[in-house]
CSV table of C-alpha atoms in Angstrom, one decimal:
chain,number,residue,atom,x,y,z
A,1,MET,CA,-0.3,-0.1,-0.1
A,2,GLY,CA,0.9,3.8,-0.7
A,3,ALA,CA,2.0,6.0,2.5
A,4,GLN,CA,-2.2,7.8,2.5
A,5,ALA,CA,-4.0,3.9,1.9
A,6,ASP,CA,-0.5,2.7,4.9
A,7,ARG,CA,-2.0,5.8,6.7
A,8,LEU,CA,-6.1,5.5,7.5
A,9,THR,CA,-6.4,1.2,7.5
A,10,GLY,CA,-3.8,1.7,10.3
A,11,LEU,CA,-6.6,3.6,12.2
A,12,VAL,CA,-7.9,0.9,12.5
A,13,SER,CA,-8.0,-0.4,16.4
A,14,SER,CA,-7.8,3.6,17.3
A,15,ASP,CA,-10.3,4.6,19.3
A,16,TYR,CA,-11.4,8.0,18.1
A,17,ARG,CA,-11.5,6.6,13.9
A,18,PHE,CA,-15.6,7.5,14.1
A,19,ASN,CA,-14.1,10.9,15.1
A,20,ILE,CA,-12.4,12.8,12.3
A,21,PRO,CA,-14.3,14.8,10.7
A,22,HIS,CA,-14.8,14.5,6.6
A,23,ALA,CA,-13.3,17.6,6.2
A,24,GLU,CA,-9.7,16.5,8.0
A,25,LEU,CA,-9.9,13.4,5.5
A,26,ARG,CA,-11.0,14.2,2.2
A,27,ASP,CA,-7.4,14.5,1.3
A,28,ALA,CA,-5.8,11.4,2.5
A,29,GLN,CA,-9.3,9.6,1.0
A,30,ILE,CA,-8.6,10.6,-2.8
A,31,ALA,CA,-4.1,10.3,-2.3
A,32,ALA,CA,-4.6,7.1,-1.2
A,33,LEU,CA,-7.7,6.1,-3.4
A,34,ASN,CA,-5.3,6.9,-6.1
A,35,GLU,CA,-2.5,5.0,-4.7
A,36,ARG,CA,-4.3,2.2,-3.9
A,37,PHE,CA,-5.3,2.8,-8.9
A,38,GLN,CA,-1.5,3.0,-9.1
A,39,GLU,CA,-1.1,-1.0,-7.0
A,40,LYS,CA,-4.4,-2.6,-9.1
A,41,LYS,CA,-4.7,-1.0,-12.5
A,42,ASP,CA,-2.4,-3.4,-13.9
A,43,GLY,CA,-3.4,-6.5,-12.5
A,44,ILE,CA,-7.2,-5.8,-12.5
A,45,ARG,CA,-8.4,-6.4,-15.9
A,46,LEU,CA,-11.7,-5.2,-14.8
A,47,LEU,CA,-10.0,-2.0,-13.5
A,48,GLY,CA,-8.1,-2.0,-16.7
A,49,HIS,CA,-10.8,-2.0,-18.7
A,50,ARG,CA,-12.5,0.6,-16.5
A,51,ALA,CA,-9.2,3.1,-16.6
A,52,ARG,CA,-9.2,2.7,-20.7
A,53,GLU,CA,-13.0,3.3,-21.4
A,54,ALA,CA,-12.8,6.7,-19.2
A,55,GLY,CA,-9.1,7.7,-19.7
A,56,ILE,CA,-8.3,7.7,-16.5
A,57,SER,CA,-4.4,7.1,-15.7
A,58,GLU,CA,-4.6,9.2,-11.7
A,59,VAL,CA,-7.1,9.7,-9.4
A,60,THR,CA,-7.4,13.0,-8.5
A,61,SER,CA,-11.4,13.0,-7.4
A,62,LEU,CA,-14.1,11.4,-6.3
A,63,ASP,CA,-15.3,12.2,-9.9
A,64,ASP,CA,-12.2,9.7,-10.9
A,65,ALA,CA,-13.0,7.2,-9.2
A,66,VAL,CA,-16.7,6.9,-9.7
A,67,LYS,CA,-15.5,6.0,-13.3
A,68,LEU,CA,-13.6,3.4,-11.7
A,69,LEU,CA,-15.9,1.6,-9.4
A,70,PHE,CA,-17.1,-1.9,-10.2
A,71,PRO,CA,-21.3,-2.5,-10.6
A,72,HIS,CA,-22.2,-5.5,-7.5
A,73,THR,CA,-23.5,-7.3,-10.8
A,74,ALA,CA,-19.6,-7.3,-11.8
A,75,TYR,CA,-19.4,-10.1,-9.4
A,76,LYS,CA,-21.9,-12.0,-10.9
A,77,SER,CA,-21.1,-11.2,-14.2
A,78,TYR,CA,-20.3,-15.4,-15.5
A,79,PRO,CA,-22.5,-17.2,-17.6
A,80,GLU,CA,-25.3,-18.8,-15.5
A,81,ASN,CA,-24.3,-22.7,-17.7
A,82,TRP,CA,-21.2,-22.2,-16.4
A,83,LEU,CA,-21.9,-23.3,-13.6
A,84,MET,CA,-24.6,-25.5,-14.6
A,85,GLN,CA,-22.0,-27.4,-16.4
A,86,GLN,CA,-19.7,-27.4,-14.1
A,87,ARG,CA,-16.6,-25.5,-16.4
A,88,TRP,CA,-14.2,-25.3,-13.5
A,89,ASP,CA,-11.7,-23.8,-15.9
A,90,LYS,CA,-14.0,-21.1,-17.2
A,91,LEU,CA,-14.8,-19.8,-14.1
A,92,THR,CA,-11.6,-20.2,-12.7
A,93,GLN,CA,-11.3,-17.7,-16.5
A,94,TRP,CA,-13.3,-15.3,-15.0
A,95,LEU,CA,-11.7,-15.3,-11.6
A,96,ASN,CA,-8.9,-13.5,-13.2
A,97,THR,CA,-10.6,-10.8,-14.9
A,98,ILE,CA,-11.8,-9.4,-11.0
A,99,SER,CA,-9.0,-11.0,-9.1
A,100,ALA,CA,-5.9,-8.2,-8.0
A,101,HIS,CA,-3.8,-11.8,-8.3
A,102,PRO,CA,-3.6,-14.6,-10.9
A,103,VAL,CA,-6.1,-17.6,-10.0
A,104,THR,CA,-3.2,-19.9,-11.4
A,105,ASP,CA,-2.0,-23.6,-10.7
A,106,ILE,CA,-5.9,-24.5,-9.3
A,107,ASP,CA,-5.6,-28.0,-9.7
A,108,LEU,CA,-9.2,-28.5,-11.5
A,109,ASP,CA,-9.0,-32.7,-11.4
A,110,GLY,CA,-12.2,-34.5,-10.4
A,111,ILE,CA,-14.1,-31.5,-9.0
A,112,THR,CA,-17.4,-32.6,-7.5
A,113,ASP,CA,-19.7,-29.2,-6.7
A,114,VAL,CA,-19.2,-25.3,-6.4
A,115,ASP,CA,-18.2,-25.8,-3.0
A,116,ASP,CA,-15.4,-28.8,-4.1
A,117,TRP,CA,-14.4,-25.5,-6.3
A,118,ILE,CA,-14.4,-23.3,-3.6
A,119,ALA,CA,-12.2,-25.9,-1.3
A,120,ARG,CA,-9.7,-25.8,-4.5
A,121,LEU,CA,-9.4,-22.3,-4.4
A,122,GLN,CA,-9.0,-21.6,-1.3
A,123,ALA,CA,-5.6,-24.6,-0.4
A,124,ALA,CA,-4.0,-22.2,-3.3
A,125,GLY,CA,-4.4,-18.8,-1.2
A,126,HIS,CA,-7.7,-17.3,-2.6
A,127,TYR,CA,-10.9,-17.1,-0.3
A,128,VAL,CA,-14.2,-16.9,-2.5
A,129,SER,CA,-17.5,-16.7,-0.2
A,130,CYS,CA,-20.1,-16.1,-2.4
A,131,SER,CA,-23.7,-15.0,-1.8
A,132,SER,CA,-27.1,-16.8,-1.4
A,133,GLY,CA,-27.9,-17.0,-4.5
A,134,THR,CA,-31.5,-17.7,-2.8
A,135,THR,CA,-33.6,-15.5,-6.3
A,136,GLY,CA,-30.8,-16.0,-9.1
A,137,LYS,CA,-27.1,-16.4,-9.0
A,138,SER,CA,-24.6,-16.2,-6.1
A,139,ALA,CA,-22.2,-13.0,-6.4
A,140,MET,CA,-18.4,-15.0,-6.1
A,141,LEU,CA,-16.4,-12.5,-3.5
A,142,ILE,CA,-12.2,-12.9,-3.9
A,143,ALA,CA,-10.5,-12.6,-1.1
A,144,SER,CA,-6.5,-12.9,-0.1
A,145,GLN,CA,-5.1,-14.0,2.4
A,146,ALA,CA,-4.5,-10.7,3.9
A,147,ASP,CA,-8.0,-10.1,3.7
A,148,MET,CA,-8.6,-12.4,5.8
A,149,ASP,CA,-7.0,-11.0,8.2
A,150,TRP,CA,-8.2,-8.3,7.9
A,151,SER,CA,-11.4,-9.5,8.6
A,152,LYS,CA,-10.5,-11.2,12.1
A,153,VAL,CA,-9.4,-7.5,13.6
A,154,ASP,CA,-12.2,-5.5,12.1
A,155,THR,CA,-15.5,-7.8,12.8
A,156,VAL,CA,-13.7,-7.9,17.1
A,157,ASN,CA,-13.1,-4.6,16.8
A,158,VAL,CA,-16.8,-2.9,15.5
A,159,PHE,CA,-18.4,-5.3,17.6
A,160,ALA,CA,-16.9,-4.3,20.9
A,161,TRP,CA,-17.3,-0.2,19.9
A,162,GLY,CA,-20.9,-0.7,18.5
A,163,SER,CA,-22.4,-3.3,21.4
A,164,GLY,CA,-19.9,-1.8,24.8
A,165,VAL,CA,-18.7,-5.2,25.4
A,166,GLN,CA,-15.0,-6.1,25.6
A,167,PRO,CA,-13.3,-9.1,23.9
A,168,ALA,CA,-12.8,-11.0,27.9
A,169,GLN,CA,-13.7,-13.9,26.3
A,170,ASP,CA,-15.9,-14.7,29.2
A,171,ARG,CA,-19.5,-15.7,26.8
A,172,ARG,CA,-21.4,-18.5,25.7
A,173,ILE,CA,-22.2,-18.0,22.0
A,174,MET,CA,-25.2,-19.4,21.1
A,175,GLY,CA,-25.2,-18.8,17.1
A,176,LEU,CA,-29.3,-18.4,17.0
A,177,ALA,CA,-29.9,-18.7,13.1
A,178,PRO,CA,-28.7,-20.5,9.6
A,179,VAL,CA,-25.3,-19.5,8.6
A,180,ALA,CA,-23.8,-19.3,5.0
A,181,LYS,CA,-20.7,-21.9,5.0
A,182,VAL,CA,-18.5,-19.8,3.2
A,183,PRO,CA,-15.0,-18.0,3.8
A,184,LYS,CA,-16.0,-14.6,4.9
A,185,ASN,CA,-17.9,-16.0,7.3
A,186,GLU,CA,-16.6,-19.3,8.9
A,187,ILE,CA,-13.3,-16.8,9.0
A,188,ILE,CA,-14.9,-13.7,11.4
A,189,GLY,CA,-17.2,-16.6,13.1
A,190,GLU,CA,-14.1,-18.2,14.7
A,191,ALA,CA,-12.7,-14.5,15.4
A,192,GLN,CA,-15.5,-13.9,17.5
A,193,ARG,CA,-16.1,-17.0,19.4
A,194,ALA,CA,-11.6,-16.3,20.1
A,195,ALA,CA,-12.4,-12.6,21.0
A,196,PHE,CA,-15.6,-13.0,23.2
A,197,GLY,CA,-16.6,-16.5,23.9
A,198,ASP,CA,-15.2,-18.5,27.3
A,199,PRO,CA,-13.3,-21.1,25.9
A,200,ALA,CA,-14.6,-23.7,29.1
A,201,LYS,CA,-18.2,-23.4,27.9
A,202,ALA,CA,-19.2,-24.8,24.6
A,203,MET,CA,-21.2,-22.5,22.0
A,204,PHE,CA,-24.5,-23.3,20.5
A,205,GLN,CA,-24.4,-23.7,16.6
A,206,TYR,CA,-28.4,-23.3,14.9
A,207,PRO,CA,-29.1,-27.3,14.2
A,208,VAL,CA,-29.9,-27.0,10.8
A,209,PRO,CA,-28.0,-28.9,7.6
A,210,PRO,CA,-25.0,-26.1,6.6
A,211,ILE,CA,-26.0,-23.4,3.7
A,212,THR,CA,-23.3,-24.4,1.5
A,213,VAL,CA,-22.9,-22.2,-2.2
A,214,GLY,CA,-23.5,-26.0,-3.3
A,215,SER,CA,-26.7,-26.7,-2.1
A,216,LEU,CA,-28.1,-23.7,-2.2
A,217,THR,CA,-27.4,-23.2,-6.4
A,218,ARG,CA,-28.9,-27.5,-7.1
A,219,MET,CA,-32.1,-25.6,-5.4
A,220,VAL,CA,-32.2,-22.9,-7.7
A,221,VAL,CA,-31.3,-24.5,-10.8
A,222,LEU,CA,-34.4,-27.3,-9.9
A,223,ARG,CA,-36.6,-24.0,-9.2
A,224,LYS,CA,-35.7,-22.3,-12.6
A,225,ALA,CA,-36.3,-25.8,-14.6
A,226,MET,CA,-39.9,-26.6,-12.6
A,227,ALA,CA,-40.6,-22.5,-14.0
A,228,ASP,CA,-39.7,-23.1,-17.9
A,229,GLY,CA,-40.9,-26.7,-17.8
A,230,SER,CA,-37.6,-28.2,-18.1
A,231,ALA,CA,-37.5,-30.1,-14.9
A,232,LEU,CA,-38.1,-33.9,-14.7
A,233,PRO,CA,-40.4,-36.2,-12.7
A,234,GLY,CA,-36.7,-36.9,-10.2
A,235,ASP,CA,-35.7,-33.5,-10.6
A,236,ILE,CA,-39.9,-32.3,-9.3
A,237,ALA,CA,-38.8,-35.2,-6.2
A,238,GLU,CA,-35.5,-33.9,-5.4
A,239,PHE,CA,-36.7,-30.2,-4.6
A,240,GLU,CA,-40.1,-31.4,-3.2
A,241,GLU,CA,-37.8,-33.8,-0.3
A,242,THR,CA,-35.1,-31.5,-0.1
A,243,SER,CA,-38.0,-28.1,0.4
A,244,ARG,CA,-39.1,-30.3,3.3
A,245,PHE,CA,-36.6,-32.1,5.2
A,246,ARG,CA,-35.0,-28.2,4.9
A,247,GLN,CA,-38.3,-27.0,6.6
A,248,GLU,CA,-38.5,-29.8,9.1
A,249,ALA,CA,-35.0,-28.9,10.1
A,250,MET,CA,-36.0,-24.9,10.1
A,251,ASP,CA,-38.9,-25.4,12.3
A,252,ALA,CA,-37.9,-28.1,14.8
A,253,ALA,CA,-34.7,-26.1,15.3
A,254,VAL,CA,-36.3,-23.2,16.8
A,255,HIS,CA,-37.7,-25.7,19.9
A,256,ILE,CA,-34.4,-26.8,20.1
A,257,ALA,CA,-32.6,-23.6,20.5
A,258,ALA,CA,-35.2,-22.6,22.3
A,259,ASP,CA,-34.7,-25.3,25.1
A,260,ALA,CA,-30.3,-24.7,24.6
A,261,MET,CA,-31.6,-20.7,25.9
A,262,ILE,CA,-33.7,-22.1,28.5
A,263,GLU,CA,-30.2,-24.5,29.9
A,264,HIS,CA,-27.7,-21.7,29.8
A,265,ARG,CA,-30.3,-18.7,31.1
A,266,ALA,CA,-27.8,-18.7,33.8
A,267,ASP,CA,-24.8,-17.3,32.1
A,268,LYS,CA,-23.3,-14.7,30.1
A,269,LEU,CA,-24.5,-14.6,26.8
A,270,TYR,CA,-23.2,-13.6,23.6
A,271,ILE,CA,-26.5,-14.3,21.1
A,272,ALA,CA,-26.0,-14.0,17.6
A,273,GLY,CA,-28.6,-14.3,14.8
A,274,MET,CA,-31.3,-12.8,12.3
A,275,TRP,CA,-34.8,-11.7,13.7
A,276,ASN,CA,-36.6,-13.7,11.7
A,277,ALA,CA,-35.6,-16.8,13.7
A,278,LEU,CA,-34.7,-14.6,16.8
A,279,TYR,CA,-37.5,-13.3,17.1
A,280,HIS,CA,-39.9,-17.2,16.4
A,281,VAL,CA,-36.4,-18.7,19.1
A,282,ALA,CA,-38.0,-15.6,21.3
A,283,LYS,CA,-41.5,-17.0,21.4
A,284,ALA,CA,-40.8,-20.0,22.3
A,285,VAL,CA,-38.9,-19.0,24.8
A,286,ARG,CA,-42.2,-17.2,26.2
A,287,GLU,CA,-44.2,-20.6,25.5
A,288,ARG,CA,-42.4,-22.8,28.2
A,289,GLY,CA,-43.1,-19.9,30.5
A,290,TYR,CA,-39.4,-17.8,30.6
A,291,SER,CA,-38.8,-14.5,30.0
A,292,ALA,CA,-36.3,-11.6,30.9
A,293,LYS,CA,-36.4,-12.1,34.0
A,294,ASP,CA,-35.2,-15.1,34.2
A,295,PHE,CA,-32.2,-14.6,32.1
A,296,ASN,CA,-28.5,-13.2,32.9
A,297,PRO,CA,-28.9,-9.1,33.0
A,298,ASP,CA,-25.2,-8.5,30.7
A,299,ASN,CA,-26.4,-10.9,27.9
A,300,CYS,CA,-25.5,-9.2,24.9
A,301,ILE,CA,-26.7,-9.6,21.0
A,302,TYR,CA,-25.4,-9.3,17.8
A,303,ILE,CA,-28.0,-9.1,14.5
A,304,GLY,CA,-26.6,-9.8,11.5
A,305,GLY,CA,-28.6,-8.8,8.5
A,306,GLY,CA,-32.4,-7.1,8.0
A,307,LEU,CA,-35.6,-8.9,8.1
A,308,LYS,CA,-35.3,-10.6,4.8
A,309,ARG,CA,-38.6,-9.9,3.3
A,310,ALA,CA,-39.3,-11.1,7.0
A,311,GLN,CA,-43.1,-10.5,8.3
A,312,LEU,CA,-43.0,-9.9,11.9
A,313,PRO,CA,-45.3,-8.0,14.7
A,314,ASP,CA,-44.3,-4.4,14.6
A,315,ASP,CA,-42.5,-4.7,18.2
A,316,TYR,CA,-40.2,-8.2,17.7
A,317,GLN,CA,-37.0,-5.9,18.7
A,318,GLN,CA,-38.4,-5.6,21.6
A,319,PHE,CA,-40.1,-8.4,22.6
A,320,VAL,CA,-36.7,-10.6,21.5
A,321,HIS,CA,-34.8,-8.0,24.3
A,322,GLU,CA,-37.3,-8.2,26.7
A,323,THR,CA,-37.3,-12.2,26.1
A,324,PHE,CA,-33.8,-12.3,26.1
A,325,ASN,CA,-32.9,-9.6,29.1
A,326,ILE,CA,-30.5,-7.3,26.5
A,327,PRO,CA,-29.6,-4.3,28.4
A,328,GLU,CA,-29.6,-0.8,26.5
A,329,GLY,CA,-26.8,-0.1,24.7
A,330,ARG,CA,-25.8,-3.5,24.7
A,331,HIS,CA,-27.6,-4.6,20.8
A,332,PHE,CA,-25.0,-4.7,17.9
A,333,GLN,CA,-26.3,-3.7,14.3
A,334,ASN,CA,-23.4,-3.5,11.4
A,335,TYR,CA,-23.9,-1.9,8.0
A,336,SER,CA,-21.8,-4.1,5.3
A,337,MET,CA,-22.2,-6.8,2.7
A,338,GLN,CA,-20.0,-9.3,1.2
A,339,GLU,CA,-19.0,-6.8,-1.6
A,340,LEU,CA,-16.7,-4.7,1.2
A,341,ASN,CA,-13.9,-6.0,3.5
A,342,SER,CA,-15.5,-3.7,6.9
A,343,GLY,CA,-17.8,-3.4,8.7
A,344,MET,CA,-19.6,0.7,9.8
A,345,PRO,CA,-21.2,-0.6,13.2
A,346,LYS,CA,-24.3,1.3,14.5
A,347,CYS,CA,-24.1,4.0,17.3
A,348,ARG,CA,-26.1,2.6,20.6
A,349,GLU,CA,-26.8,7.0,20.9
A,350,GLY,CA,-27.8,7.9,17.8
A,351,GLY,CA,-28.4,5.0,15.8
A,352,ARG,CA,-26.7,5.6,13.1
A,353,TYR,CA,-23.5,3.5,11.4
A,354,HIS,CA,-20.4,5.0,11.2
A,355,VAL,CA,-18.2,4.5,8.6
A,356,PRO,CA,-14.3,4.8,9.1
A,357,PRO,CA,-12.0,6.5,7.4
A,358,TRP,CA,-10.7,3.6,5.2
A,359,ILE,CA,-14.1,3.2,3.5
A,360,VAL,CA,-14.8,6.4,1.5
A,361,PRO,CA,-18.4,6.7,0.7
A,362,MET,CA,-19.7,8.2,-2.3
A,363,ILE,CA,-23.6,8.7,-3.1
A,364,LEU,CA,-24.3,8.4,-6.6
A,365,ASP,CA,-27.1,9.7,-8.6
A,366,LYS,CA,-30.1,6.3,-8.7
A,367,ASP,CA,-28.5,5.0,-12.0
A,368,GLY,CA,-24.3,5.3,-10.4
A,369,ASP,CA,-23.4,7.1,-12.8
A,370,ALA,CA,-22.3,10.3,-11.2
A,371,LEU,CA,-22.1,11.8,-8.0
A,372,ILE,CA,-24.6,13.8,-6.1
A,373,ASP,CA,-23.3,17.2,-5.9
A,374,HIS,CA,-23.0,18.1,-2.2
A,375,GLY,CA,-20.4,20.2,-0.1
A,376,HIS,CA,-19.7,17.4,1.9
A,377,ASP,CA,-22.0,19.3,4.6
A,378,GLY,CA,-25.3,18.2,6.1
A,379,GLU,CA,-27.5,14.5,4.7
A,380,VAL,CA,-27.8,13.9,1.5
A,381,GLU,CA,-28.9,11.1,0.0
A,382,GLY,CA,-28.9,8.4,-3.5
A,383,ARG,CA,-27.1,5.0,-4.0
A,384,ALA,CA,-24.7,4.3,-2.4
A,385,ALA,CA,-21.0,3.4,-3.7
A,386,PHE,CA,-18.0,2.5,-1.5
A,387,PHE,CA,-14.6,2.2,-1.9
A,388,ASP,CA,-12.9,0.3,1.3
A,389,LEU,CA,-8.7,0.6,1.1
A,390,SER,CA,-8.7,-2.0,3.5
A,391,LEU,CA,-9.3,-5.0,0.3
A,392,ASP,CA,-6.2,-6.8,-1.0
A,393,GLY,CA,-7.4,-9.6,-3.9
A,394,ARG,CA,-10.1,-7.3,-5.6
A,395,TRP,CA,-10.3,-4.0,-6.6
A,396,GLY,CA,-12.4,-2.1,-3.4
A,397,GLY,CA,-14.4,0.1,-5.1
A,398,VAL,CA,-18.5,-1.4,-5.8
A,399,ILE,CA,-21.5,0.3,-6.7
A,400,THR,CA,-24.0,-1.4,-4.9
A,401,GLY,CA,-27.4,-1.7,-5.3
A,402,ASP,CA,-29.2,0.5,-1.9
A,403,ARG,CA,-30.2,3.8,-0.9
A,404,ILE,CA,-28.6,5.2,1.7
A,405,SER,CA,-28.5,9.0,3.6
A,406,VAL,CA,-24.7,10.0,4.6
A,407,ASP,CA,-24.9,12.9,7.1
A,408,TYR,CA,-21.0,14.7,7.2
A,409,SER,CA,-21.9,16.5,10.5
A,410,PRO,CA,-21.7,15.3,13.5
A,411,CYS,CA,-24.0,12.2,14.8
A,412,ALA,CA,-25.9,12.8,18.2
A,413,CYS,CA,-23.5,9.7,20.1
A,414,GLY,CA,-20.8,12.6,20.0
A,415,ASN,CA,-18.0,11.0,16.8
A,416,SER,CA,-17.8,13.8,13.8
A,417,GLY,CA,-16.8,11.2,10.8
A,418,PRO,CA,-19.4,10.6,8.2
A,419,SER,CA,-22.6,8.4,9.0
A,420,ILE,CA,-25.2,6.7,7.9
A,421,ARG,CA,-29.2,6.5,8.7
A,422,ASP,CA,-30.8,3.8,9.8
A,423,ASN,CA,-33.0,3.5,7.1
A,424,ILE,CA,-31.7,2.0,4.8
A,425,ALA,CA,-33.6,0.1,2.0
A,426,ARG,CA,-32.8,-2.1,-1.1
A,427,TYR,CA,-33.5,-0.2,-4.4
A,428,ALA,CA,-35.2,-3.5,-6.4
A,429,ASP,CA,-37.5,-3.8,-3.4
A,430,LEU,CA,-38.2,0.1,-3.8
A,431,ASP,CA,-38.7,0.1,-7.4
A,432,GLY,CA,-39.5,-4.2,-8.1
A,433,ASP,CA,-36.2,-4.1,-10.2
A,434,ASP,CA,-32.3,-2.5,-10.2
A,435,LYS,CA,-30.5,-0.9,-12.9
A,436,ILE,CA,-27.2,-0.2,-12.9
A,437,GLY,CA,-25.9,2.5,-16.0
A,438,CYS,CA,-22.3,0.5,-16.4
A,439,ALA,CA,-23.5,-2.6,-15.7
A,440,GLY,CA,-24.3,-3.8,-19.7
A,441,THR,CA,-20.5,-2.8,-20.1
A,442,VAL,CA,-18.9,-4.7,-17.4
A,443,ASP,CA,-21.0,-7.4,-17.8
A,444,ALA,CA,-20.2,-7.8,-21.8
A,445,TYR,CA,-16.5,-6.8,-20.9
A,446,VAL,CA,-15.9,-10.3,-18.3
A,447,ARG,CA,-17.7,-12.4,-20.2
A,448,GLY,CA,-16.0,-11.5,-23.5
A,449,VAL,CA,-12.3,-11.8,-21.8
A,450,ALA,CA,-13.4,-14.8,-20.0
């Protein structure tokens, strides 16, 4: 990295990292963006293409940086039939268009499925984490060992900052949600357990089958075949049997988890999950006659993700808190995404997500083509784009599918850095579709090269 990128990422464990006004960061961030561009432009083929297309040889402003961002769809720009036909050679070539490091010398012989392919890549030092892909193709995000090492540090720091819980290894970890089995999730989970979990107390893991990219991909393939009429009777039977098995496992998991929560209610708990599962486990605990008065008064909770279209009562958060005796300030939420390598924790006093100095926020128009004109003073709403200076294994700049409101004024919590209002929405949910202007040309380039 260059001097400015090193300086900004060096604040990862600083107590004042969220208290630096944007005006004091602006010049250093632009210099750091240029450092990253000069380092990566010849190594990441898609970045080189974007730079040539825009006529950019140096980043001197955020307007320059916007022209070099990748739409989030770039990470799912591989032809879907390569995955379905198990063309691991082609998919590996595709990874080379977005990777900062050459993806070579991968043993592709005898690969059985996408999970096996991901494992082979990991053995060679390339960590591919995929989005769930429950309604379509999975995005594939390649990362390096340096990225994994960063995630271990950052995840502990943001949880401690956002929850006030120190990494004292004094809690029983209660995992109350299914988690996708991808490298980044596993690394983060290991780091959280090592920092906050009591090594003498076994972690509770939600008792459902592992959610792997392969298992999700298979269901997507079957669902599409059924929709277009090409599914064979055996395919339909497999889909129905797998769906039934998973639903039964999910239903049973709620009651097993509720019993485990009751069994360990006297322990100081670190509860992790998503709102839907947490609510249903809490409901089962209440039905068994237990509530806040029965649980340790120093519990904490880590919320991973939003509602994911789950339909819950208006008071679902209060219900979960009151069931498990979560004190004020011990509730942790974090704004991030697979495309980034760092978190933006929600503060306890202002209820806003705080942007660290090594993440450069850019607010774009709806099409994602240009910055919204504002003076970095006060609040601005638009399409979220970010550059994560901590990323090593791929380009750090991404245009997201989220609409956010960033405020460059001090937060009610007292921190002076930029923060994001808790009203984040997905354009696909708002409009029923989401189109990013540069996505088509990026997709065409990647397909042509791979």
